[in-house]
Structures are given as C-alpha cells and as structure tokens.
Amino acid sequence: DSDAAAVNCDLVTLGFKPADFSSSTKTMNLAADVGAFLYVLGAYRGNKQHQTRTLPQWLCASPSLVKREFLAALFGSADGCHMSIIQDQSEWKAGMGPLKQSCTEELLPLTENYAGQIVALLKNVGVSASMSRCVDGNELSIEIQIEPTASNLVEFYERVGYRYCAHKTRVSAALVEYLKMRGYFSQQRTERCTSATGLLNGHNCMSKDVIADMASSVVISDTVSAVRADGFVGWDEFQKLQSAESPAFVWCPIASVKEIEPEEVYDFNTVSSNHSFFANSVVSHNCPADTPEGELCGLVKNLALMTHITTDDEEDPIRRVAFALGVEDASLITGAELHAPGTHIVFLNGLILGITRSALRFVRQFRILRRSGRIPAFV
C-alpha cells in the first residue's frame, strides 16, 4: 500500500489522476494519458524482451539527481536486486542480487549496449558495477552486478536506493548501518595498529605486551595494511539492536563525545515598550527575570531550543495528495456523514479538508511520504 501511495503521490504532483490499485493482485492500472506520457519519455510498449532497448538521450544528458531517480525506480521495481548478508566460515559477507535483463539471441548485442548505459549511469553517480552474459537453459539475459564491497553497497543505498519499494528499503537499512559500523570499527583498529607498530619500530621503552594491548590483540608486523574487522559483532548479534517497533531503525553506539569551544551569543531588544515579538507565528516576550545588564537582556530560551523556522508550503499539492490517499472532499459530504461513527475529520491549516474512514491507514501512508521526502517535513 505504501508503494502504491508513493506512485500516486508522484502522479498527482505531475497533474495526473491517481492510478487504481488492487491489493489482491498487487497491480496498478494507469490512466491512458500517463501511459502516453511515459511512452514519450522513452518507455516501452508490451514485452520489452523482444524490443530494442536504449536509454533516451535526454536521460543520459540529465543532472545526477534525475539519473539517481531513474536508477532508484529501476532497481526498486525489478525482481531481486535486494541486499543480503551470509556467513562464510567466520566472516559475514554482504552482497546484492543482480539486475537481470532478459532478451532474445538476436537482440543480445543491443541489450548489452543498454546494460552498459546503465552501468555508466551508476558510475556517474559514484557506484561501481559490472555486467555479464547469463545463459539459463534457453533463456538469455544480461546481468548487472553491483560490486559487493561494503563501501560500494553503502554508496548505492545512500546515493541511489530503492524507489517505490519500501520492503527493499526497510530490509537494506539495518544491513547498511551494520556495514558502516563495521567499517568504522575496522578503521579504528587500523589506526591503533599503525600507532602500535610505530612505537615498536621506534624502539619505544614500552613492552611488546603493552603495545599489543594497544592494538587490541592484533598481531603486529612491520607494515600495516587494511585490518579486518575481526572482533566486531556478527550480523546475528547486530540484529538484536534493531528497534522492535521500526525494523528499519537501529540502535547505534555513540562513537565519541567531545567538548567544543564556547561560541559568542547575541541578544536583541525590541522597539516596542512591551518587548513582545512574533517568532514563527508564536507571540514571544523578552525574559522577565532581571539581570545585571538590565531587564531587556535575555530571551526565553525554550523557544530558541525547540522552535524550527519554517517556510510556507503550497496547499494545493498537499490537498491533492490527501485526496489521493482517500480523503473525501468536505464540500461533497452531508452532515450525517460528517458525524457518522468511525469518521475522522482531516484539517489543513485549520480548515476542514474532508473526512476519512481509515484514519490509521491515512496517517501511516502520509507519514511514509513525509519521511521519504515526498511531502515537506513540517506539513
């Protein structure tokens, strides 16, 4: 449902009618004008396995932001392509399923060229990938494989990600956090090993046992290369750090706490004698407590600590999104419907926008769109 809501949000933003979504078959029926619009942009009609595929020129010449959106939708809608991690002996190795492009034997060279364009787009946004031919019985395909290094997988998730697939995003979130924390752990160990090796080679008076303890029991050699993350918790233990309420969130340890130098702060006075002023549409007042500098010095700090300075957002896009999520227009309902059991009123900037009979579902989908950046954060 959340994926369909994201698609409909984009359609409404572009000025199209929301698509009909079937929960039983997990399919969406797009309006004819949407199909025509996609075709003009370069989409294919029918089974693309038997068609010549190539990326449109406008996409190849677009800014990186547009390329990332295309790649995110491509990997989000494709089968597989999700991140996973397996245990190889004593080491946990992460990887990602390939993006498969099936084709006929006649179209194999052209499909390879198409896959090469996708690999080039990935490289353009900072993600390393390769392609290869795959033969499975009578089926031919080109597989695009994201390089399975930890840093590259993190780059893919943070730079590209998965559009219109909340499941892949949710499953990959904890794994990416695990890779980042393991990389940080390995980096810290490498620095300790380098320091310990320098002390040892410099004929320091400290004993080897003390130096080895500094390096966290890592065998010291004359040269220190990349240090493996031995000693970091395994994936099975790390999963226990996941939030039970929101599996996409992980409890992360604090790396360090540092004191910073004091910074200069400033105060201001008001022109009016009552010392009141508006801050983010809230009437505020100078602190009433007397200070050595006088009663005009100091402001109420709660407002400064807890207030976000926001800008106005247009109401029309929010109104269209709300209607796409099932809100019924207030001008089209009767008084009996408004006060019927199970009916909840939806307000927009203090005015009644409409009603919904599925309040929890509406709020959940609205929050998903807001957290994914589709709706401004302060709406």
CSV table of C-alpha atoms in Angstrom, one decimal:
chain,number,residue,atom,x,y,z
A,1,ASP,CA,0.0,0.0,0.0
A,2,SER,CA,2.8,2.4,0.8
A,3,ASP,CA,4.5,1.8,-2.6
A,4,ALA,CA,1.2,2.5,-4.4
A,5,ALA,CA,0.7,5.6,-2.3
A,6,ALA,CA,4.2,6.8,-3.3
A,7,VAL,CA,3.4,6.3,-7.0
A,8,ASN,CA,0.0,8.1,-6.8
A,9,CYS,CA,1.7,10.9,-4.9
A,10,ASP,CA,4.1,11.4,-7.8
A,11,LEU,CA,1.2,11.1,-10.4
A,12,VAL,CA,-0.8,13.7,-8.5
A,13,THR,CA,2.2,16.0,-8.3
A,14,LEU,CA,2.6,15.8,-12.0
A,15,GLY,CA,-1.1,16.6,-12.5
A,16,PHE,CA,-2.3,13.2,-13.4
A,17,LYS,CA,-5.2,11.2,-12.0
A,18,PRO,CA,-4.2,8.6,-9.3
A,19,ALA,CA,-3.9,5.0,-10.5
A,20,ASP,CA,-6.3,2.3,-9.4
A,21,PHE,CA,-4.5,-0.1,-7.1
A,22,SER,CA,-5.6,-3.7,-6.5
A,23,SER,CA,-4.4,-5.1,-3.1
A,24,SER,CA,-5.2,-8.7,-4.1
A,25,THR,CA,-3.2,-8.7,-7.3
A,26,LYS,CA,-0.7,-6.0,-6.3
A,27,THR,CA,-1.2,-4.2,-9.7
A,28,MET,CA,-1.8,-0.6,-10.7
A,29,ASN,CA,-3.9,0.5,-13.6
A,30,LEU,CA,-2.5,3.7,-15.0
A,31,ALA,CA,-4.7,6.1,-17.0
A,32,ALA,CA,-4.2,6.4,-20.7
A,33,ASP,CA,-2.6,9.8,-20.6
A,34,VAL,CA,0.0,8.5,-18.1
A,35,GLY,CA,0.9,5.7,-20.5
A,36,ALA,CA,1.2,8.2,-23.4
A,37,PHE,CA,3.4,10.5,-21.2
A,38,LEU,CA,5.7,7.6,-20.3
A,39,TYR,CA,6.0,6.5,-23.9
A,40,VAL,CA,7.0,10.0,-24.9
A,41,LEU,CA,9.7,9.9,-22.3
A,42,GLY,CA,11.1,6.6,-23.7
A,43,ALA,CA,9.2,3.8,-22.0
A,44,TYR,CA,8.3,0.6,-24.0
A,45,ARG,CA,5.0,-0.8,-25.0
A,46,GLY,CA,4.4,-4.5,-24.5
A,47,ASN,CA,7.1,-7.1,-23.7
A,48,LYS,CA,10.4,-5.3,-23.8
A,49,GLN,CA,12.3,-8.6,-24.0
A,50,HIS,CA,11.6,-8.6,-27.8
A,51,GLN,CA,12.3,-4.9,-28.3
A,52,THR,CA,15.5,-2.9,-28.9
A,53,ARG,CA,16.3,-1.2,-25.7
A,54,THR,CA,18.3,2.0,-25.2
A,55,LEU,CA,18.2,4.9,-22.8
A,56,PRO,CA,16.8,8.1,-24.2
A,57,GLN,CA,19.3,10.9,-24.9
A,58,TRP,CA,17.6,13.3,-22.5
A,59,LEU,CA,18.2,10.9,-19.6
A,60,CYS,CA,21.9,10.4,-20.4
A,61,ALA,CA,22.4,14.2,-20.5
A,62,SER,CA,20.4,14.9,-17.3
A,63,PRO,CA,21.8,16.0,-14.0
A,64,SER,CA,22.9,13.4,-11.5
A,65,LEU,CA,19.7,13.9,-9.4
A,66,VAL,CA,17.5,12.8,-12.4
A,67,LYS,CA,19.8,9.8,-13.1
A,68,ARG,CA,19.6,8.7,-9.5
A,69,GLU,CA,15.8,8.9,-9.6
A,70,PHE,CA,15.7,6.7,-12.7
A,71,LEU,CA,18.1,4.2,-11.2
A,72,ALA,CA,16.2,4.1,-7.9
A,73,ALA,CA,12.9,3.3,-9.7
A,74,LEU,CA,14.7,0.7,-11.9
A,75,PHE,CA,16.2,-1.2,-9.1
A,76,GLY,CA,13.2,-0.7,-6.8
A,77,SER,CA,10.7,-2.2,-9.3
A,78,ALA,CA,12.9,-5.0,-10.6
A,79,ASP,CA,12.7,-8.5,-9.2
A,80,GLY,CA,15.6,-9.4,-6.8
A,81,CYS,CA,18.3,-6.6,-6.6
A,82,HIS,CA,17.9,-6.7,-2.8
A,83,MET,CA,20.8,-6.6,-0.3
A,84,SER,CA,21.6,-9.6,1.8
A,85,ILE,CA,24.3,-11.0,4.0
A,86,ILE,CA,25.6,-14.5,4.5
A,87,GLN,CA,28.2,-16.1,6.8
A,88,ASP,CA,31.2,-17.5,5.0
A,89,GLN,CA,33.1,-19.6,7.6
A,90,SER,CA,33.7,-17.0,10.4
A,91,GLU,CA,33.1,-13.9,8.2
A,92,TRP,CA,29.9,-12.2,7.3
A,93,LYS,CA,29.8,-11.1,3.7
A,94,ALA,CA,27.3,-8.7,2.2
A,95,GLY,CA,26.1,-8.7,-1.4
A,96,MET,CA,23.3,-7.7,-3.7
A,97,GLY,CA,21.3,-9.6,-6.2
A,98,PRO,CA,21.9,-8.8,-9.9
A,99,LEU,CA,19.6,-6.7,-12.1
A,100,LYS,CA,18.6,-9.1,-14.9
A,101,GLN,CA,17.7,-8.0,-18.4
A,102,SER,CA,16.2,-10.9,-20.5
A,103,CYS,CA,16.5,-10.8,-24.2
A,104,THR,CA,16.5,-12.9,-27.4
A,105,GLU,CA,19.6,-14.1,-29.1
A,106,GLU,CA,19.1,-11.6,-32.0
A,107,LEU,CA,18.9,-8.6,-29.5
A,108,LEU,CA,21.7,-9.7,-27.3
A,109,PRO,CA,24.3,-7.2,-28.6
A,110,LEU,CA,21.8,-4.3,-28.3
A,111,THR,CA,20.8,-5.4,-24.8
A,112,GLU,CA,24.5,-5.5,-23.8
A,113,ASN,CA,24.7,-1.9,-25.0
A,114,TYR,CA,21.7,-1.0,-23.0
A,115,ALA,CA,23.2,-2.6,-19.8
A,116,GLY,CA,26.4,-0.8,-20.5
A,117,GLN,CA,24.5,2.5,-20.4
A,118,ILE,CA,23.0,1.6,-17.0
A,119,VAL,CA,26.5,0.7,-15.7
A,120,ALA,CA,27.7,4.1,-17.0
A,121,LEU,CA,24.8,5.9,-15.1
A,122,LEU,CA,25.8,4.0,-11.9
A,123,LYS,CA,29.4,5.1,-12.3
A,124,ASN,CA,28.3,8.7,-12.9
A,125,VAL,CA,26.6,8.7,-9.5
A,126,GLY,CA,29.5,7.1,-7.8
A,127,VAL,CA,28.5,3.4,-7.7
A,128,SER,CA,30.7,0.7,-9.2
A,129,ALA,CA,29.0,-2.1,-11.3
A,130,SER,CA,29.7,-4.6,-14.0
A,131,MET,CA,27.7,-6.7,-16.5
A,132,SER,CA,27.9,-10.2,-17.8
A,133,ARG,CA,26.1,-12.6,-20.0
A,134,CYS,CA,23.9,-15.3,-18.4
A,135,VAL,CA,22.5,-18.5,-20.0
A,136,ASP,CA,19.9,-20.4,-18.1
A,137,GLY,CA,18.6,-23.2,-20.4
A,138,ASN,CA,17.0,-21.5,-23.4
A,139,GLU,CA,16.8,-18.1,-21.6
A,140,LEU,CA,19.4,-15.4,-22.4
A,141,SER,CA,20.0,-12.4,-20.2
A,142,ILE,CA,22.4,-9.7,-19.3
A,143,GLU,CA,23.1,-9.3,-15.5
A,144,ILE,CA,24.2,-6.0,-14.0
A,145,GLN,CA,26.0,-6.7,-10.7
A,146,ILE,CA,26.7,-4.0,-8.1
A,147,GLU,CA,30.2,-4.5,-6.8
A,148,PRO,CA,29.7,-6.3,-3.4
A,149,THR,CA,32.2,-4.3,-1.4
A,150,ALA,CA,30.9,-2.8,1.8
A,151,SER,CA,31.7,0.8,0.8
A,152,ASN,CA,30.1,0.4,-2.6
A,153,LEU,CA,26.9,-1.1,-1.2
A,154,VAL,CA,26.7,1.8,1.2
A,155,GLU,CA,27.2,4.2,-1.7
A,156,PHE,CA,24.4,2.5,-3.7
A,157,TYR,CA,22.0,2.7,-0.8
A,158,GLU,CA,22.7,6.3,0.1
A,159,ARG,CA,23.1,7.7,-3.5
A,160,VAL,CA,20.5,5.6,-5.4
A,161,GLY,CA,18.4,3.4,-3.1
A,162,TYR,CA,15.1,1.9,-4.0
A,163,ARG,CA,12.2,3.9,-5.2
A,164,TYR,CA,8.6,2.5,-4.9
A,165,CYS,CA,9.8,-0.5,-2.8
A,166,ALA,CA,9.5,0.1,0.9
A,167,HIS,CA,10.4,-3.5,1.6
A,168,LYS,CA,13.8,-3.3,0.0
A,169,THR,CA,14.5,0.0,1.7
A,170,ARG,CA,13.5,-1.4,5.1
A,171,VAL,CA,15.5,-4.7,4.7
A,172,SER,CA,18.6,-2.9,3.5
A,173,ALA,CA,18.6,-0.1,6.1
A,174,ALA,CA,19.9,-2.2,9.0
A,175,LEU,CA,22.4,-4.0,6.8
A,176,VAL,CA,23.8,-0.8,5.5
A,177,GLU,CA,24.1,0.5,9.1
A,178,TYR,CA,25.9,-2.7,10.0
A,179,LEU,CA,28.4,-2.3,7.2
A,180,LYS,CA,29.1,1.4,8.2
A,181,MET,CA,29.6,0.5,11.8
A,182,ARG,CA,31.9,-2.5,10.9
A,183,GLY,CA,33.9,-0.2,8.6
A,184,TYR,CA,34.3,2.4,11.4
A,185,PHE,CA,35.4,-0.4,13.7
A,186,SER,CA,38.0,-1.6,11.2
A,187,GLN,CA,39.2,1.9,10.6
A,188,GLN,CA,39.8,2.5,14.4
A,189,ARG,CA,41.6,-0.8,14.6
A,190,THR,CA,43.8,0.1,11.7
A,191,GLU,CA,44.8,3.4,13.4
A,192,ARG,CA,45.6,1.6,16.6
A,193,CYS,CA,47.7,-1.0,14.8
A,194,THR,CA,49.6,1.8,13.0
A,195,SER,CA,50.3,3.6,16.2
A,196,ALA,CA,51.4,0.4,18.0
A,197,THR,CA,53.7,-0.6,15.0
A,198,GLY,CA,55.3,2.9,15.1
A,199,LEU,CA,56.0,2.6,18.8
A,200,LEU,CA,57.5,-0.9,18.3
A,201,ASN,CA,59.7,0.1,15.3
A,202,GLY,CA,60.8,3.3,17.1
A,203,HIS,CA,62.4,1.3,19.9
A,204,ASN,CA,60.0,2.6,22.5
A,205,CYS,CA,60.6,1.7,26.1
A,206,MET,CA,57.1,0.2,26.4
A,207,SER,CA,56.9,-3.6,26.4
A,208,LYS,CA,55.5,-5.5,23.5
A,209,ASP,CA,52.7,-6.8,25.6
A,210,VAL,CA,51.5,-3.2,26.3
A,211,ILE,CA,51.9,-2.3,22.7
A,212,ALA,CA,49.9,-5.4,21.6
A,213,ASP,CA,47.2,-4.5,24.1
A,214,MET,CA,47.0,-1.1,22.4
A,215,ALA,CA,46.4,-2.7,19.1
A,216,SER,CA,43.5,-4.8,20.6
A,217,SER,CA,45.5,-8.1,20.4
A,218,VAL,CA,46.2,-7.7,16.7
A,219,VAL,CA,49.5,-9.4,15.6
A,220,ILE,CA,52.0,-6.6,15.0
A,221,SER,CA,54.1,-6.6,11.8
A,222,ASP,CA,56.5,-4.2,10.2
A,223,THR,CA,53.8,-2.9,7.8
A,224,VAL,CA,50.1,-2.4,8.5
A,225,SER,CA,47.7,-2.8,5.6
A,226,ALA,CA,43.9,-2.9,5.8
A,227,VAL,CA,42.8,-4.5,9.0
A,228,ARG,CA,39.9,-6.9,9.0
A,229,ALA,CA,37.0,-6.2,11.4
A,230,ASP,CA,37.7,-9.3,13.5
A,231,GLY,CA,36.1,-8.9,16.9
A,232,PHE,CA,33.1,-6.8,15.7
A,233,VAL,CA,29.8,-8.3,16.4
A,234,GLY,CA,28.3,-10.7,13.9
A,235,TRP,CA,25.2,-9.9,11.9
A,236,ASP,CA,23.1,-12.2,14.1
A,237,GLU,CA,24.1,-10.3,17.2
A,238,PHE,CA,23.7,-6.9,15.4
A,239,GLN,CA,20.1,-7.7,14.5
A,240,LYS,CA,19.2,-7.6,18.2
A,241,LEU,CA,20.0,-3.9,18.1
A,242,GLN,CA,17.1,-3.3,15.7
A,243,SER,CA,14.1,-1.5,17.0
A,244,ALA,CA,11.2,-3.9,17.5
A,245,GLU,CA,8.7,-1.2,16.6
A,246,SER,CA,10.5,0.0,13.5
A,247,PRO,CA,12.9,-2.6,12.0
A,248,ALA,CA,14.4,0.0,9.7
A,249,PHE,CA,15.9,1.8,12.7
A,250,VAL,CA,18.9,0.5,14.6
A,251,TRP,CA,20.3,1.5,18.0
A,252,CYS,CA,23.8,2.7,17.3
A,253,PRO,CA,26.5,3.2,19.9
A,254,ILE,CA,28.0,6.7,20.3
A,255,ALA,CA,31.4,6.9,18.8
A,256,SER,CA,32.7,9.8,20.9
A,257,VAL,CA,31.6,12.9,22.9
A,258,LYS,CA,33.8,16.0,22.5
A,259,GLU,CA,33.6,19.4,24.2
A,260,ILE,CA,33.6,22.3,21.8
A,261,GLU,CA,35.0,25.8,22.4
A,262,PRO,CA,32.4,28.3,23.7
A,263,GLU,CA,30.8,30.5,21.0
A,264,GLU,CA,29.7,34.1,21.2
A,265,VAL,CA,26.0,34.5,21.6
A,266,TYR,CA,24.0,37.7,20.9
A,267,ASP,CA,20.9,39.3,22.4
A,268,PHE,CA,18.5,41.8,20.8
A,269,ASN,CA,15.9,44.2,22.1
A,270,THR,CA,12.6,45.1,20.7
A,271,VAL,CA,11.5,48.6,19.5
A,272,SER,CA,8.1,48.4,21.3
A,273,SER,CA,8.0,49.1,25.0
A,274,ASN,CA,6.1,45.8,25.7
A,275,HIS,CA,9.1,43.8,24.4
A,276,SER,CA,6.9,41.3,22.6
A,277,PHE,CA,7.6,39.9,19.1
A,278,PHE,CA,6.5,37.1,16.8
A,279,ALA,CA,8.7,34.1,16.2
A,280,ASN,CA,7.3,31.5,13.8
A,281,SER,CA,3.8,32.8,14.3
A,282,VAL,CA,4.2,32.5,18.1
A,283,VAL,CA,3.9,35.6,20.3
A,284,SER,CA,7.1,35.7,22.4
A,285,HIS,CA,8.4,38.0,25.1
A,286,ASN,CA,11.7,39.1,26.5
A,287,CYS,CA,12.7,37.3,29.6
A,288,PRO,CA,11.1,38.9,32.7
A,289,ALA,CA,13.9,38.0,35.0
A,290,ASP,CA,16.2,40.8,36.0
A,291,THR,CA,19.9,40.5,35.1
A,292,PRO,CA,22.9,42.6,35.9
A,293,GLU,CA,22.7,44.0,32.4
A,294,GLY,CA,19.1,45.1,32.9
A,295,GLU,CA,15.6,43.7,32.3
A,296,LEU,CA,15.9,43.9,28.5
A,297,CYS,CA,18.7,41.4,28.4
A,298,GLY,CA,18.0,37.7,27.6
A,299,LEU,CA,15.2,35.9,25.7
A,300,VAL,CA,13.1,32.9,26.6
A,301,LYS,CA,15.5,30.0,25.7
A,302,ASN,CA,12.8,27.4,25.4
A,303,LEU,CA,11.7,28.9,22.1
A,304,ALA,CA,15.2,29.1,20.8
A,305,LEU,CA,15.9,25.5,21.7
A,306,MET,CA,12.6,23.9,20.5
A,307,THR,CA,11.4,26.1,17.6
A,308,HIS,CA,12.0,25.3,13.9
A,309,ILE,CA,12.0,28.2,11.5
A,310,THR,CA,9.9,27.1,8.5
A,311,THR,CA,8.6,28.5,5.3
A,312,ASP,CA,5.1,28.4,3.8
A,313,ASP,CA,4.2,25.5,1.5
A,314,GLU,CA,1.6,25.5,-1.2
A,315,GLU,CA,-1.7,23.9,-0.1
A,316,ASP,CA,-2.8,22.6,-3.5
A,317,PRO,CA,-0.2,19.7,-3.7
A,318,ILE,CA,-0.9,18.7,-0.1
A,319,ARG,CA,-4.6,18.8,-0.8
A,320,ARG,CA,-4.2,16.6,-3.9
A,321,VAL,CA,-2.1,14.1,-2.0
A,322,ALA,CA,-4.7,13.9,0.8
A,323,PHE,CA,-7.4,13.2,-1.8
A,324,ALA,CA,-5.2,10.6,-3.4
A,325,LEU,CA,-4.9,8.8,-0.1
A,326,GLY,CA,-8.6,8.5,0.3
A,327,VAL,CA,-9.8,11.8,1.9
A,328,GLU,CA,-13.3,12.7,0.9
A,329,ASP,CA,-13.9,16.3,0.0
A,330,ALA,CA,-15.8,18.2,2.7
A,331,SER,CA,-17.9,20.0,0.1
A,332,LEU,CA,-19.3,16.7,-1.1
A,333,ILE,CA,-20.4,15.1,2.2
A,334,THR,CA,-23.5,15.6,4.3
A,335,GLY,CA,-23.8,16.4,8.0
A,336,ALA,CA,-24.8,12.9,8.8
A,337,GLU,CA,-21.7,11.5,7.1
A,338,LEU,CA,-19.5,14.1,8.9
A,339,HIS,CA,-20.7,12.9,12.3
A,340,ALA,CA,-21.1,9.2,11.5
A,341,PRO,CA,-19.2,6.7,13.8
A,342,GLY,CA,-15.7,5.8,12.5
A,343,THR,CA,-15.4,9.1,10.6
A,344,HIS,CA,-12.4,11.3,11.3
A,345,ILE,CA,-12.1,14.9,10.1
A,346,VAL,CA,-8.9,16.0,8.3
A,347,PHE,CA,-7.8,19.6,8.8
A,348,LEU,CA,-5.4,21.6,6.6
A,349,ASN,CA,-4.1,24.8,8.1
A,350,GLY,CA,-7.0,24.9,10.5
A,351,LEU,CA,-9.7,24.4,7.8
A,352,ILE,CA,-11.7,21.3,7.2
A,353,LEU,CA,-10.3,19.5,4.2
A,354,GLY,CA,-12.5,16.4,4.3
A,355,ILE,CA,-13.1,13.1,6.1
A,356,THR,CA,-11.5,9.7,6.2
A,357,ARG,CA,-12.9,6.4,7.3
A,358,SER,CA,-9.5,4.8,7.5
A,359,ALA,CA,-7.6,7.2,9.8
A,360,LEU,CA,-4.8,4.9,10.8
A,361,ARG,CA,-4.1,3.9,7.2
A,362,PHE,CA,-4.2,7.5,6.1
A,363,VAL,CA,-1.8,8.7,8.8
A,364,ARG,CA,0.6,5.8,8.2
A,365,GLN,CA,0.8,6.5,4.4
A,366,PHE,CA,1.1,10.2,5.0
A,367,ARG,CA,4.0,9.7,7.4
A,368,ILE,CA,5.7,7.4,4.9
A,369,LEU,CA,5.5,10.1,2.2
A,370,ARG,CA,6.8,12.7,4.6
A,371,ARG,CA,9.7,10.7,5.9
A,372,SER,CA,10.7,9.8,2.3
A,373,GLY,CA,10.8,13.5,1.4
A,374,ARG,CA,7.8,13.4,-0.9
A,375,ILE,CA,6.0,15.8,1.5
A,376,PRO,CA,7.7,18.8,3.2
A,377,ALA,CA,8.9,17.8,6.7
A,378,PHE,CA,6.8,20.4,8.6
A,379,VAL,CA,3.4,19.6,7.0
